[in-house]
Amino acid sequence: QELSSANLRRAAVPTSSTSLPAVVRDLAMSTNKGGGGGKKEVKKETKLGMAYKKDDNFGEWYSEVVVNSEMIEYYDISGCYILRPWAMEIWELLKEFFDAEIKKLKLKPYYFPLFVTENVLQKEKDHIEGFAPEVAWVTKSGKSDLEAPIAIRPTSETVMYPYFSKWIRSHRDLPLKCNQWCNVVRWEFSNPTPFIRSREFLWQEGHTVFATKEEADEEVLQILELYRRIYEEFLAVPVSKGRKSEMEKFAGGLYTTSVEAFIPNTGRGIQGATSHCLGQNFAKMFDITFENEKGERSMVWQNSWAYTTRSIGVMVMTHGDDKGLVLPPKVAPIQVIVIPVPFKDADTTGIKGACESAVYTLNQAGIRADLDARENYSPGWKYSQWEMKGVPLRIEIGPKDLANKQVRIVRRDNGTKVDIPSTDLVEQVRVLLDGFQANLLETAKAKRDACIVIISTWDEFIAALNDKKLILAPWCDEEEVEKDVKARTKGELGAAKTLCTPFDQPDLPSGTVCFASGKPAQKWSFWGRSY
Amino acid sequence: QELSSANLRRAAVPTSSTSLPAVVRDLAMSTNKGGGGGKKEVKKETKLGMAYKKDDNFGEWYSEVVVNSEMIEYYDISGCYILRPWAMEIWELLKEFFDAEIKKLKLKPYYFPLFVTENVLQKEKDHIEGFAPEVAWVTKSGKSDLEAPIAIRPTSETVMYPYFSKWIRSHRDLPLKCNQWCNVVRWEFSNPTPFIRSREFLWQEGHTVFATKEEADEEVLQILELYRRIYEEFLAVPVSKGRKSEMEKFAGGLYTTSVEAFIPNTGRGIQGATSHCLGQNFAKMFDITFENEKGERSMVWQNSWAYTTRSIGVMVMTHGDDKGLVLPPKVAPIQVIVIPVPFKDADTTGIKGACESAVYTLNQAGIRADLDARENYSPGWKYSQWEMKGVPLRIEIGPKDLANKQVRIVRRDNGTKVDIPSTDLVEQVRVLLDGFQANLLETAKAKRDACIVIISTWDEFIAALNDKKLILAPWCDEEEVEKDVKARTKGELGAAKTLCTPFDQPDLPSGTVCFASGKPAQKWSFWGRSY
């Protein structure tokens, strides 16, 4: 049986693991035409598997899965990565959702320059302090030195706000709502990781201006809810909404909210997206004022918010397994891959026709289905490749299926197989895709929840930290205490810090004390190591 | 009557023209609430007009129109511009069309890094010679010097092709079809102009790889036809398809095709978009080979092609008039602006209701209509503002229209007015928009064609050049001769050069000689000054 032999092959590990992506690619793209299962083919198929296991060597596993699934190609500048179609198509699907949602909120598309002068970049002192070490500077064009170095935007507050000051005069010019989809550059030196931490990345950045704090506060949460939906509804990644501590908030802002995910394998929290209320700090520095309805000069309230290609990496880390990627149907570029299984002497024309018909029927119903009709690969090899790429459903059609007017559907997440009549194809595929999407989120949520530990003392905190838990702790909410916790937990794996104070707060009985300072606790906060 | 007074106001020219955009903006965004036509309002309305006339001072007119229509804001780094929603929404509409078309051709979305190392950038010698003077170099991050300077992509051939070499092994990996939407940087110093020549711009760049020259040749023309459609069908700008001379072709390529537009006011040709066959030059330098079906190593054939935000500028130059922008309906962010005209004692509620109903009906029919319900501006002022922004159709609804169950529609291109029954609204608006779109292209084509002069001698050439004509000349097709023409026509306005050799060739009787060299002519080519 094709499937079980494919399963066997998957378990095999290549002999050389040092340059695995290249090995896999070389073989996957081999010109060897040996079709029917000779020695060469077996060798080829043996090498398609993953060299690393998620639970054994998470870092190597992650690099391998993003490369082998053809999402990422490493680039010859450290910290820069090539996003291949398998990643970009996911980015486009997320963008389609998010852009339509923010257009409902009257956001308008802008494009501001990549460059910003030193003078303007430095206007908001806390802001530049936060970003200065990571700024890339252009100092030359052709062979000439520029008169003054020019910065590449690490974010666009300082690029945009001088012009907001120019455009906003009256309360009638408010709210002003800008969004741009673009690249930004943060020349970080620590641990570049595809999607998660790269020197250039893609994002949307929304920048909005209001007459009142109330409007700004409201929008912060509207946007945060969209970010939650991106993670939970699309990427099937459970997140906690919450507020960042003073230490962790956006440089120059008033307060920062975020959706926080957690990677059980590394025991690290990861910031999924942030929605900041900037308050009036930038407005003061950039002189953004308006004449209100009473004819008085008032200062505006501002927000900025962003999510990035990091979201794709969080999804990979959350759902991937030892066979490769697992994609949630809502963002899978291909939701259903159809593979003909032509045994010797079978009606290959009939099988091919049934496959094409299945793809056509699914496409007509708005389901992203594709046919793998390559003749130089065995069905088993194709199974492995599409599993590597994380396609949610595989449809196999062989002679028996043809005779019975049925198709076999195999789920990527749990491997279950079901034979369904061709007449029920669209309906059943829809049910399966919906179930797949829900199952991914539930499974991830169960795993994440199993990592949450509620602690009350320093010793429990350290034990939980060593145990890679997501720690919910009563805290006095003092910056000095967070600094102190950081200092006391410094080490090879990085210090612990607050991830967020979740909006969803457990009871805090009076008399509860801070786990770190012993002072009265003000709130429950998530603590842990983070990306 | 509102309309004629608006016309009168339009004719007025502000007293100070040195900083007009600021003046207009200040006034347009004034907090002055004087609603009903007092002295202040008249002053405000007087200043909404354009300070420059298209035929008198084209350069200043262009700057004024892109700023006053709120497409562009000048930025504090020379040659960089802010694209505001009125420009970005057009860019998004063009992108929607083009991206869908290339996806039909199986182009896949990629994102390659912004940065490229010096070493890789210099691999193709002709290519780097073409771009080197304009390359922006990053040499610092934070306060540290980088080990080696890193270039910002002026185009992505050298960024991508080392990886093409890695990905392509077999004929089965071909064709490879990449496209990315991104920003590029060319640090030019001559005459920065919004959209037309800017140091950073947005574009799509397609990069494709084929097994045979025939496939590459075919795609060059498929893409060129899409570029023609962007200009002619969407932007209503007539273009000539043709081939570039050896001097003017893409640096490092085999041959370049382009769509060329012409700006009658300045008598300059302007390259609209280019579709290059790169031949095998880059393949040699980057070692991009594949094993063909016979098991032999072969070298690939490559294309690259791009169109940019320049296209928006060409459209502005082509259709704009002394009242401001004129937008083709297919790319107008708002196709129909509905303006209530509430006379004193009129049924303002009824009028507002009729306006809202018109917008709703049009939106439901897929027409981009919007309501200008602002109460602090007079209808006349609104007419002028939406004319400045180039909205194709204006609908006015006043008491008489309400009583007669009709609306008045005014065309932006020729000012014609028509009263139509509300029941025919959608149908009539569709007819008018289609007619508007067709009329713009016809008018522009007639103007362009009137500039074409066929010449045969040097004296005729110089006369036509001085007369700002688009010159079609018999040419020997020798590079030395083009260099010579450039040298002989050098001057304040820039030298003449070939624009393209149009595919649509007039008869070339045997014995025809080159206008410049007297040698036998090989072809008819367009010559002139260019942007």
mmCIF file of C-alpha atoms in Angstrom, chain B residues 211-371:
data_model
loop_
_atom_site.group_PDB
_atom_site.id
_atom_site.type_symbol
_atom_site.label_atom_id
_atom_site.label_comp_id
_atom_site.label_asym_id
_atom_site.label_seq_id
_atom_site.Cartn_x
_atom_site.Cartn_y
_atom_site.Cartn_z
ATOM 1 C CA ALA B 211 14.543 26.648 -21.477
ATOM 2 C CA THR B 212 14.344 28.257 -24.912
ATOM 3 C CA LYS B 213 14.697 31.665 -26.492
ATOM 4 C CA GLU B 214 11.349 31.193 -28.238
ATOM 5 C CA GLU B 215 9.497 31.027 -24.931
ATOM 6 C CA ALA B 216 11.355 34.065 -23.641
ATOM 7 C CA ASP B 217 10.623 36.045 -26.806
ATOM 8 C CA GLU B 218 6.954 35.172 -26.577
ATOM 9 C CA GLU B 219 6.653 36.270 -22.969
ATOM 10 C CA VAL B 220 8.405 39.588 -23.619
ATOM 11 C CA LEU B 221 5.522 40.491 -25.899
ATOM 12 C CA GLN B 222 2.783 39.073 -23.675
ATOM 13 C CA ILE B 223 3.954 41.314 -20.875
ATOM 14 C CA LEU B 224 4.406 44.286 -23.182
ATOM 15 C CA GLU B 225 0.777 43.881 -24.206
ATOM 16 C CA LEU B 226 -0.265 44.007 -20.527
ATOM 17 C CA TYR B 227 1.735 47.221 -20.161
ATOM 18 C CA ARG B 228 -0.009 48.633 -23.218
ATOM 19 C CA ARG B 229 -3.333 47.784 -21.611
ATOM 20 C CA ILE B 230 -2.351 49.516 -18.355
ATOM 21 C CA TYR B 231 -1.588 52.674 -20.287
ATOM 22 C CA GLU B 232 -4.300 52.615 -22.922
ATOM 23 C CA GLU B 233 -7.199 50.773 -21.252
ATOM 24 C CA PHE B 234 -6.698 52.003 -17.689
ATOM 25 C CA LEU B 235 -4.761 55.265 -17.801
ATOM 26 C CA ALA B 236 -6.142 56.265 -21.229
ATOM 27 C CA VAL B 237 -2.631 57.193 -22.348
ATOM 28 C CA PRO B 238 -1.720 56.257 -25.931
ATOM 29 C CA VAL B 239 1.580 54.418 -26.220
ATOM 30 C CA SER B 240 3.737 52.954 -28.959
ATOM 31 C CA LYS B 241 5.074 49.472 -28.570
ATOM 32 C CA GLY B 242 8.562 49.082 -29.889
ATOM 33 C CA ARG B 243 12.121 48.031 -29.406
ATOM 34 C CA LYS B 244 14.884 50.084 -27.825
ATOM 35 C CA SER B 245 18.144 50.818 -29.595
ATOM 36 C CA GLU B 246 21.389 49.183 -28.480
ATOM 37 C CA MET B 247 22.317 52.363 -26.614
ATOM 38 C CA GLU B 248 19.018 52.596 -24.818
ATOM 39 C CA LYS B 249 18.460 48.940 -23.954
ATOM 40 C CA PHE B 250 18.616 47.560 -20.406
ATOM 41 C CA ALA B 251 22.133 47.364 -19.037
ATOM 42 C CA GLY B 252 23.254 43.766 -19.431
ATOM 43 C CA GLY B 253 20.232 42.590 -21.423
ATOM 44 C CA LEU B 254 19.866 41.204 -24.935
ATOM 45 C CA TYR B 255 17.091 43.477 -26.122
ATOM 46 C CA THR B 256 14.513 45.754 -24.563
ATOM 47 C CA THR B 257 10.953 46.399 -25.640
ATOM 48 C CA SER B 258 8.921 49.230 -24.227
ATOM 49 C CA VAL B 259 5.719 51.162 -24.387
ATOM 50 C CA GLU B 260 6.526 54.805 -25.071
ATOM 51 C CA ALA B 261 4.270 57.722 -24.287
ATOM 52 C CA PHE B 262 4.691 61.324 -25.370
ATOM 53 C CA ILE B 263 3.996 64.582 -23.547
ATOM 54 C CA PRO B 264 2.974 67.184 -26.135
ATOM 55 C CA ASN B 265 3.482 70.112 -23.758
ATOM 56 C CA THR B 266 7.170 69.475 -23.340
ATOM 57 C CA GLY B 267 7.697 67.600 -26.575
ATOM 58 C CA ARG B 268 9.352 64.795 -24.663
ATOM 59 C CA GLY B 269 8.947 61.074 -25.026
ATOM 60 C CA ILE B 270 8.605 59.071 -21.854
ATOM 61 C CA GLN B 271 9.307 55.397 -21.332
ATOM 62 C CA GLY B 272 6.129 53.897 -19.909
ATOM 63 C CA ALA B 273 7.302 50.410 -18.997
ATOM 64 C CA THR B 274 9.910 47.968 -20.221
ATOM 65 C CA SER B 275 9.947 44.270 -20.984
ATOM 66 C CA HIS B 276 13.471 42.943 -21.431
ATOM 67 C CA CYS B 277 14.820 39.759 -22.900
ATOM 68 C CA LEU B 278 18.058 39.286 -20.989
ATOM 69 C CA GLY B 279 19.195 36.514 -23.272
ATOM 70 C CA GLN B 280 21.897 34.417 -21.623
ATOM 71 C CA ASN B 281 24.164 37.168 -20.321
ATOM 72 C CA PHE B 282 23.100 36.899 -16.714
ATOM 73 C CA ALA B 283 22.810 33.114 -16.990
ATOM 74 C CA LYS B 284 26.494 33.001 -17.906
ATOM 75 C CA MET B 285 27.571 35.268 -15.075
ATOM 76 C CA PHE B 286 25.410 33.562 -12.466
ATOM 77 C CA ASP B 287 25.795 30.046 -13.861
ATOM 78 C CA ILE B 288 22.121 29.299 -14.385
ATOM 79 C CA THR B 289 21.973 26.021 -16.273
ATOM 80 C CA PHE B 290 19.712 22.995 -16.435
ATOM 81 C CA GLU B 291 19.813 19.423 -17.635
ATOM 82 C CA ASN B 292 17.641 19.206 -20.719
ATOM 83 C CA GLU B 293 15.494 16.279 -21.798
ATOM 84 C CA LYS B 294 18.443 14.632 -23.506
ATOM 85 C CA GLY B 295 20.460 14.774 -20.294
ATOM 86 C CA GLU B 296 22.716 17.593 -21.554
ATOM 87 C CA ARG B 297 23.633 20.784 -19.659
ATOM 88 C CA SER B 298 21.971 23.833 -21.188
ATOM 89 C CA MET B 299 21.975 27.500 -20.394
ATOM 90 C CA VAL B 300 18.680 29.202 -19.596
ATOM 91 C CA TRP B 301 17.062 32.226 -21.281
ATOM 92 C CA GLN B 302 15.814 35.019 -19.066
ATOM 93 C CA ASN B 303 13.461 37.979 -19.089
ATOM 94 C CA SER B 304 12.839 40.800 -16.676
ATOM 95 C CA TRP B 305 10.146 43.447 -16.849
ATOM 96 C CA ALA B 306 8.740 46.236 -14.746
ATOM 97 C CA TYR B 307 6.347 49.110 -14.530
ATOM 98 C CA THR B 308 6.434 51.738 -11.844
ATOM 99 C CA THR B 309 4.552 54.525 -10.129
ATOM 100 C CA ARG B 310 5.844 56.679 -12.994
ATOM 101 C CA SER B 311 2.743 55.520 -14.880
ATOM 102 C CA ILE B 312 0.613 57.705 -12.600
ATOM 103 C CA GLY B 313 2.697 60.754 -13.474
ATOM 104 C CA VAL B 314 2.362 60.133 -17.202
ATOM 105 C CA MET B 315 -1.404 59.979 -16.748
ATOM 106 C CA VAL B 316 -1.425 63.273 -14.832
ATOM 107 C CA MET B 317 0.642 64.987 -17.518
ATOM 108 C CA THR B 318 -1.530 63.621 -20.293
ATOM 109 C CA HIS B 319 -5.022 64.458 -19.054
ATOM 110 C CA GLY B 320 -4.655 67.231 -16.480
ATOM 111 C CA ASP B 321 -5.882 70.717 -17.356
ATOM 112 C CA ASP B 322 -5.968 74.200 -15.869
ATOM 113 C CA LYS B 323 -8.561 73.127 -13.324
ATOM 114 C CA GLY B 324 -6.373 70.288 -12.059
ATOM 115 C CA LEU B 325 -6.329 66.542 -12.444
ATOM 116 C CA VAL B 326 -8.538 64.602 -14.856
ATOM 117 C CA LEU B 327 -8.827 60.924 -13.928
ATOM 118 C CA PRO B 328 -9.849 58.106 -16.235
ATOM 119 C CA PRO B 329 -12.865 56.371 -14.643
ATOM 120 C CA LYS B 330 -11.157 52.992 -14.585
ATOM 121 C CA VAL B 331 -8.534 54.208 -12.120
ATOM 122 C CA ALA B 332 -10.415 57.011 -10.354
ATOM 123 C CA PRO B 333 -10.659 56.218 -6.622
ATOM 124 C CA ILE B 334 -13.973 58.090 -6.756
ATOM 125 C CA GLN B 335 -15.762 57.890 -10.104
ATOM 126 C CA VAL B 336 -18.792 59.918 -9.139
ATOM 127 C CA ILE B 337 -18.977 62.599 -6.457
ATOM 128 C CA VAL B 338 -22.458 63.506 -5.303
ATOM 129 C CA ILE B 339 -22.962 67.040 -4.017
ATOM 130 C CA PRO B 340 -26.136 68.363 -2.430
ATOM 131 C CA VAL B 341 -27.087 71.865 -3.560
ATOM 132 C CA PRO B 342 -29.335 73.145 -0.776
ATOM 133 C CA PHE B 343 -30.686 76.605 -1.572
ATOM 134 C CA LYS B 344 -32.125 78.647 1.253
ATOM 135 C CA ASP B 345 -35.488 77.367 2.453
ATOM 136 C CA ALA B 346 -35.115 74.244 0.357
ATOM 137 C CA ASP B 347 -35.950 70.769 1.618
ATOM 138 C CA THR B 348 -32.410 70.022 2.824
ATOM 139 C CA THR B 349 -33.436 66.740 4.396
ATOM 140 C CA GLY B 350 -35.022 65.590 1.163
ATOM 141 C CA ILE B 351 -31.969 66.659 -0.831
ATOM 142 C CA LYS B 352 -29.588 64.897 1.521
ATOM 143 C CA GLY B 353 -31.743 61.784 1.349
ATOM 144 C CA ALA B 354 -31.735 61.855 -2.455
ATOM 145 C CA CYS B 355 -27.937 62.235 -2.450
ATOM 146 C CA GLU B 356 -27.434 59.344 -0.054
ATOM 147 C CA SER B 357 -29.785 57.238 -2.103
ATOM 148 C CA ALA B 358 -27.863 58.026 -5.303
ATOM 149 C CA VAL B 359 -24.543 57.057 -3.699
ATOM 150 C CA TYR B 360 -26.034 53.875 -2.305
ATOM 151 C CA THR B 361 -27.562 52.884 -5.649
ATOM 152 C CA LEU B 362 -24.302 53.516 -7.503
ATOM 153 C CA ASN B 363 -22.197 51.661 -4.920
ATOM 154 C CA GLN B 364 -24.540 48.695 -5.111
ATOM 155 C CA ALA B 365 -23.948 48.633 -8.861
ATOM 156 C CA GLY B 366 -20.175 48.516 -8.292
ATOM 157 C CA ILE B 367 -19.576 52.163 -9.159
ATOM 158 C CA ARG B 368 -17.185 54.061 -6.879
ATOM 159 C CA ALA B 369 -19.416 56.933 -5.769
ATOM 160 C CA ASP B 370 -19.111 59.117 -2.702
ATOM 161 C CA LEU B 371 -21.064 61.889 -1.027
#
